[in-house]
């Protein structure tokens, strides 16, 4: 039995080590921008909104970059992402600075000359609205960019999770079996007082 448990442990470790290089690969950017929309703001300036995937699928991981005319120096960018359902905090779970419903746009981690959101996904299909505000010493410019998101690629999530977790079923059986064996051994042992 110990050989079976050792073989299972070695197999699990091999799976983790094989997956490590894929997890460590850097996400795409500077040369990976595949689509750019130019948005005219209320003061007639523009902001270039770029995407690393196009068309955008629901739950697809991608990067956004935002570059206003004249650069980002001395400016603050705000974006409110509105989901098709009307939820004004459409990008949930992202640890970013917020001002009300708006996200204060940070510099993109791999393209420091522009604002950006790194490896995010839009959770539902439909028309999303990106409501921008760019604040600068001379005033504030606003604009709205509609973004169409199509259905999630691949099989439904329930099927994906079932297939992904199926290889772990034998591990769960081994853990339960090992726990049962150790419980029988513990119960069979007589307590001894060693004073």
mmCIF file of C-alpha atoms in Angstrom:
data_model
loop_
_atom_site.group_PDB
_atom_site.id
_atom_site.type_symbol
_atom_site.label_atom_id
_atom_site.label_comp_id
_atom_site.label_asym_id
_atom_site.label_seq_id
_atom_site.Cartn_x
_atom_site.Cartn_y
_atom_site.Cartn_z
ATOM 1 C CA UNK A 1 0.000 0.000 0.000
ATOM 2 C CA UNK A 2 2.875 2.335 0.734
ATOM 3 C CA UNK A 3 4.100 1.843 -2.807
ATOM 4 C CA UNK A 4 0.708 2.899 -4.180
ATOM 5 C CA UNK A 5 0.674 6.034 -2.023
ATOM 6 C CA UNK A 6 4.274 6.853 -2.984
ATOM 7 C CA UNK A 7 3.442 6.384 -6.672
ATOM 8 C CA UNK A 8 0.405 8.675 -6.311
ATOM 9 C CA UNK A 9 2.509 11.335 -4.577
ATOM 10 C CA UNK A 10 5.188 11.137 -7.289
ATOM 11 C CA UNK A 11 2.517 11.432 -10.002
ATOM 12 C CA UNK A 12 0.962 14.497 -8.374
ATOM 13 C CA UNK A 13 4.383 16.171 -8.009
ATOM 14 C CA UNK A 14 5.200 15.409 -11.653
ATOM 15 C CA UNK A 15 1.920 17.046 -12.744
ATOM 16 C CA UNK A 16 2.690 20.185 -10.734
ATOM 17 C CA UNK A 17 6.243 20.401 -12.076
ATOM 18 C CA UNK A 18 5.048 19.925 -15.662
ATOM 19 C CA UNK A 19 2.492 22.723 -15.262
ATOM 20 C CA UNK A 20 4.962 25.215 -13.732
ATOM 21 C CA UNK A 21 6.547 26.455 -17.019
ATOM 22 C CA UNK A 22 3.109 27.180 -18.523
ATOM 23 C CA UNK A 23 2.012 29.087 -15.422
ATOM 24 C CA UNK A 24 5.254 31.094 -15.370
ATOM 25 C CA UNK A 25 4.979 32.228 -19.006
ATOM 26 C CA UNK A 26 4.483 35.994 -19.178
ATOM 27 C CA UNK A 27 1.139 37.150 -20.521
ATOM 28 C CA UNK A 28 1.132 38.899 -23.883
ATOM 29 C CA UNK A 29 1.540 42.582 -24.479
ATOM 30 C CA UNK A 30 3.494 45.155 -26.227
ATOM 31 C CA UNK A 31 3.589 43.284 -29.551
ATOM 32 C CA UNK A 32 0.302 41.471 -28.898
ATOM 33 C CA UNK A 33 -2.192 44.320 -29.366
ATOM 34 C CA UNK A 34 -4.594 43.031 -32.003
ATOM 35 C CA UNK A 35 -7.321 45.697 -32.039
ATOM 36 C CA UNK A 36 -7.560 49.402 -31.194
ATOM 37 C CA UNK A 37 -10.632 51.626 -30.937
ATOM 38 C CA UNK A 38 -10.238 55.415 -30.979
ATOM 39 C CA UNK A 39 -12.718 57.211 -28.749
ATOM 40 C CA UNK A 40 -13.448 60.931 -29.158
ATOM 41 C CA UNK A 41 -13.786 62.571 -25.758
ATOM 42 C CA UNK A 42 -16.023 65.513 -24.787
ATOM 43 C CA UNK A 43 -13.184 68.058 -25.235
ATOM 44 C CA UNK A 44 -12.442 66.713 -28.763
ATOM 45 C CA UNK A 45 -9.280 64.903 -27.607
ATOM 46 C CA UNK A 46 -9.046 61.164 -28.220
ATOM 47 C CA UNK A 47 -8.159 58.079 -26.252
ATOM 48 C CA UNK A 48 -6.886 54.896 -27.922
ATOM 49 C CA UNK A 49 -8.350 51.775 -26.294
ATOM 50 C CA UNK A 50 -6.409 48.640 -27.277
ATOM 51 C CA UNK A 51 -7.187 44.958 -26.764
ATOM 52 C CA UNK A 52 -4.978 41.849 -26.853
ATOM 53 C CA UNK A 53 -7.866 39.667 -28.098
ATOM 54 C CA UNK A 54 -10.518 40.446 -30.722
ATOM 55 C CA UNK A 55 -13.380 39.690 -30.935
ATOM 56 C CA UNK A 56 -13.809 39.472 -27.179
ATOM 57 C CA UNK A 57 -15.449 36.352 -25.760
ATOM 58 C CA UNK A 58 -17.098 36.233 -22.329
ATOM 59 C CA UNK A 59 -14.703 34.968 -19.620
ATOM 60 C CA UNK A 60 -11.713 35.311 -21.985
ATOM 61 C CA UNK A 61 -8.563 36.651 -20.337
ATOM 62 C CA UNK A 62 -7.145 39.738 -22.050
ATOM 63 C CA UNK A 63 -5.292 43.006 -21.459
ATOM 64 C CA UNK A 64 -6.611 46.513 -22.115
ATOM 65 C CA UNK A 65 -4.466 49.591 -22.645
ATOM 66 C CA UNK A 66 -5.713 53.181 -22.627
ATOM 67 C CA UNK A 67 -3.643 55.978 -24.187
ATOM 68 C CA UNK A 68 -5.054 59.520 -24.269
ATOM 69 C CA UNK A 69 -3.834 62.115 -26.755
ATOM 70 C CA UNK A 70 -0.727 63.737 -25.265
ATOM 71 C CA UNK A 71 0.117 60.814 -22.970
ATOM 72 C CA UNK A 72 -0.727 60.105 -19.340
ATOM 73 C CA UNK A 73 1.726 62.418 -17.559
ATOM 74 C CA UNK A 74 -0.053 64.834 -15.210
ATOM 75 C CA UNK A 75 -3.436 63.179 -15.801
ATOM 76 C CA UNK A 76 -5.699 60.820 -13.931
ATOM 77 C CA UNK A 77 -7.776 58.282 -15.816
ATOM 78 C CA UNK A 78 -11.020 56.842 -14.508
ATOM 79 C CA UNK A 79 -13.128 54.133 -16.099
ATOM 80 C CA UNK A 80 -16.481 52.745 -15.056
ATOM 81 C CA UNK A 81 -17.144 49.365 -16.639
ATOM 82 C CA UNK A 82 -20.883 48.713 -16.993
ATOM 83 C CA UNK A 83 -21.986 45.135 -17.655
ATOM 84 C CA UNK A 84 -24.898 44.325 -20.012
ATOM 85 C CA UNK A 85 -26.961 43.548 -16.901
ATOM 86 C CA UNK A 86 -26.430 47.141 -15.692
ATOM 87 C CA UNK A 87 -23.933 46.283 -12.949
ATOM 88 C CA UNK A 88 -21.694 49.369 -12.642
ATOM 89 C CA UNK A 89 -18.883 47.407 -10.995
ATOM 90 C CA UNK A 90 -18.544 45.054 -13.955
ATOM 91 C CA UNK A 91 -14.912 44.129 -13.268
ATOM 92 C CA UNK A 92 -15.209 42.468 -9.875
ATOM 93 C CA UNK A 93 -12.412 40.797 -8.008
ATOM 94 C CA UNK A 94 -9.717 43.081 -9.351
ATOM 95 C CA UNK A 95 -7.604 44.679 -6.647
ATOM 96 C CA UNK A 96 -7.453 48.239 -7.931
ATOM 97 C CA UNK A 97 -7.960 51.663 -6.514
ATOM 98 C CA UNK A 98 -11.571 52.755 -6.867
ATOM 99 C CA UNK A 99 -13.298 56.103 -6.687
ATOM 100 C CA UNK A 100 -16.981 55.314 -6.259
ATOM 101 C CA UNK A 101 -17.987 52.983 -9.123
ATOM 102 C CA UNK A 102 -14.942 54.027 -11.167
ATOM 103 C CA UNK A 103 -11.571 52.318 -11.369
ATOM 104 C CA UNK A 104 -8.606 54.690 -11.144
ATOM 105 C CA UNK A 105 -6.548 53.548 -14.116
ATOM 106 C CA UNK A 106 -3.041 52.375 -13.176
ATOM 107 C CA UNK A 107 -0.059 52.228 -15.504
ATOM 108 C CA UNK A 108 -0.008 48.929 -17.348
ATOM 109 C CA UNK A 109 2.599 46.682 -15.660
ATOM 110 C CA UNK A 110 4.362 45.803 -18.928
ATOM 111 C CA UNK A 111 3.697 49.002 -20.918
ATOM 112 C CA UNK A 112 4.415 51.727 -18.348
ATOM 113 C CA UNK A 113 3.809 54.611 -20.797
ATOM 114 C CA UNK A 114 0.036 53.919 -20.916
ATOM 115 C CA UNK A 115 -2.786 53.089 -18.518
ATOM 116 C CA UNK A 116 -3.981 49.522 -18.575
ATOM 117 C CA UNK A 117 -5.809 46.605 -17.032
ATOM 118 C CA UNK A 118 -3.763 43.435 -16.885
ATOM 119 C CA UNK A 119 -5.281 39.986 -17.487
ATOM 120 C CA UNK A 120 -8.968 40.652 -16.881
ATOM 121 C CA UNK A 121 -12.109 39.141 -18.356
ATOM 122 C CA UNK A 122 -15.621 40.342 -19.037
ATOM 123 C CA UNK A 123 -17.976 37.889 -17.380
ATOM 124 C CA UNK A 124 -21.073 37.976 -19.578
ATOM 125 C CA UNK A 125 -21.952 38.336 -23.230
ATOM 126 C CA UNK A 126 -23.643 41.433 -24.567
ATOM 127 C CA UNK A 127 -22.744 45.112 -24.958
ATOM 128 C CA UNK A 128 -20.461 46.430 -22.237
ATOM 129 C CA UNK A 129 -19.940 50.182 -21.699
ATOM 130 C CA UNK A 130 -16.603 51.694 -20.766
ATOM 131 C CA UNK A 131 -17.300 55.181 -19.359
ATOM 132 C CA UNK A 132 -14.062 57.186 -19.332
ATOM 133 C CA UNK A 133 -13.082 60.361 -17.519
ATOM 134 C CA UNK A 134 -9.645 61.935 -17.969
ATOM 135 C CA UNK A 135 -8.800 64.587 -15.388
ATOM 136 C CA UNK A 136 -6.030 67.096 -16.031
ATOM 137 C CA UNK A 137 -5.166 70.586 -14.753
ATOM 138 C CA UNK A 138 -7.207 72.239 -17.538
ATOM 139 C CA UNK A 139 -10.417 70.304 -16.857
ATOM 140 C CA UNK A 140 -12.102 66.964 -17.327
ATOM 141 C CA UNK A 141 -12.974 65.079 -20.514
ATOM 142 C CA UNK A 142 -15.483 62.216 -20.690
ATOM 143 C CA UNK A 143 -16.448 59.601 -23.235
ATOM 144 C CA UNK A 144 -18.249 56.259 -23.575
ATOM 145 C CA UNK A 145 -17.030 53.268 -25.573
ATOM 146 C CA UNK A 146 -19.449 50.362 -26.206
ATOM 147 C CA UNK A 147 -17.707 46.983 -26.484
ATOM 148 C CA UNK A 148 -19.493 43.921 -27.842
ATOM 149 C CA UNK A 149 -18.694 40.653 -26.043
ATOM 150 C CA UNK A 150 -19.715 37.374 -27.665
ATOM 151 C CA UNK A 151 -20.447 33.980 -26.055
ATOM 152 C CA UNK A 152 -17.887 32.099 -24.018
ATOM 153 C CA UNK A 153 -15.656 29.840 -26.148
ATOM 154 C CA UNK A 154 -15.494 26.116 -25.562
ATOM 155 C CA UNK A 155 -17.780 23.819 -23.620
ATOM 156 C CA UNK A 156 -19.994 24.989 -20.739
ATOM 157 C CA UNK A 157 -18.203 25.657 -17.432
ATOM 158 C CA UNK A 158 -19.878 22.716 -15.660
ATOM 159 C CA UNK A 159 -18.537 20.260 -18.256
ATOM 160 C CA UNK A 160 -15.082 21.891 -18.194
ATOM 161 C CA UNK A 161 -14.874 21.626 -14.394
ATOM 162 C CA UNK A 162 -16.069 18.006 -14.442
ATOM 163 C CA UNK A 163 -13.382 17.031 -16.955
ATOM 164 C CA UNK A 164 -10.712 19.006 -15.072
ATOM 165 C CA UNK A 165 -11.532 17.467 -11.689
ATOM 166 C CA UNK A 166 -12.044 13.860 -12.892
ATOM 167 C CA UNK A 167 -8.305 12.957 -12.620
ATOM 168 C CA UNK A 168 -8.395 13.964 -8.934
ATOM 169 C CA UNK A 169 -11.098 11.397 -8.063
ATOM 170 C CA UNK A 170 -8.552 8.567 -7.415
ATOM 171 C CA UNK A 171 -6.557 10.900 -5.168
ATOM 172 C CA UNK A 172 -9.676 11.651 -3.123
ATOM 173 C CA UNK A 173 -10.394 7.903 -2.831
ATOM 174 C CA UNK A 174 -6.805 7.271 -1.644
ATOM 175 C CA UNK A 175 -7.030 10.057 0.954
ATOM 176 C CA UNK A 176 -10.328 8.711 2.339
ATOM 177 C CA UNK A 177 -8.961 5.157 2.386
ATOM 178 C CA UNK A 178 -5.751 6.264 4.142
ATOM 179 C CA UNK A 179 -7.723 8.228 6.707
ATOM 180 C CA UNK A 180 -9.905 5.173 7.394
ATOM 181 C CA UNK A 181 -6.838 2.928 7.826
ATOM 182 C CA UNK A 182 -5.149 5.336 10.210
ATOM 183 C CA UNK A 183 -8.385 5.709 12.185
ATOM 184 C CA UNK A 184 -8.607 1.921 12.679
ATOM 185 C CA UNK A 185 -4.981 1.855 13.827
ATOM 186 C CA UNK A 186 -5.547 4.709 16.280
ATOM 187 C CA UNK A 187 -8.625 2.991 17.760
ATOM 188 C CA UNK A 188 -6.821 -0.332 18.076
ATOM 189 C CA UNK A 189 -3.919 1.213 19.976
ATOM 190 C CA UNK A 190 -4.245 1.001 23.737
ATOM 191 C CA UNK A 191 -3.615 4.224 25.574
ATOM 192 C CA UNK A 192 -0.661 4.049 27.886
ATOM 193 C CA UNK A 193 0.180 6.366 30.683
ATOM 194 C CA UNK A 194 3.877 7.130 30.762
ATOM 195 C CA UNK A 195 3.676 9.325 33.758
#
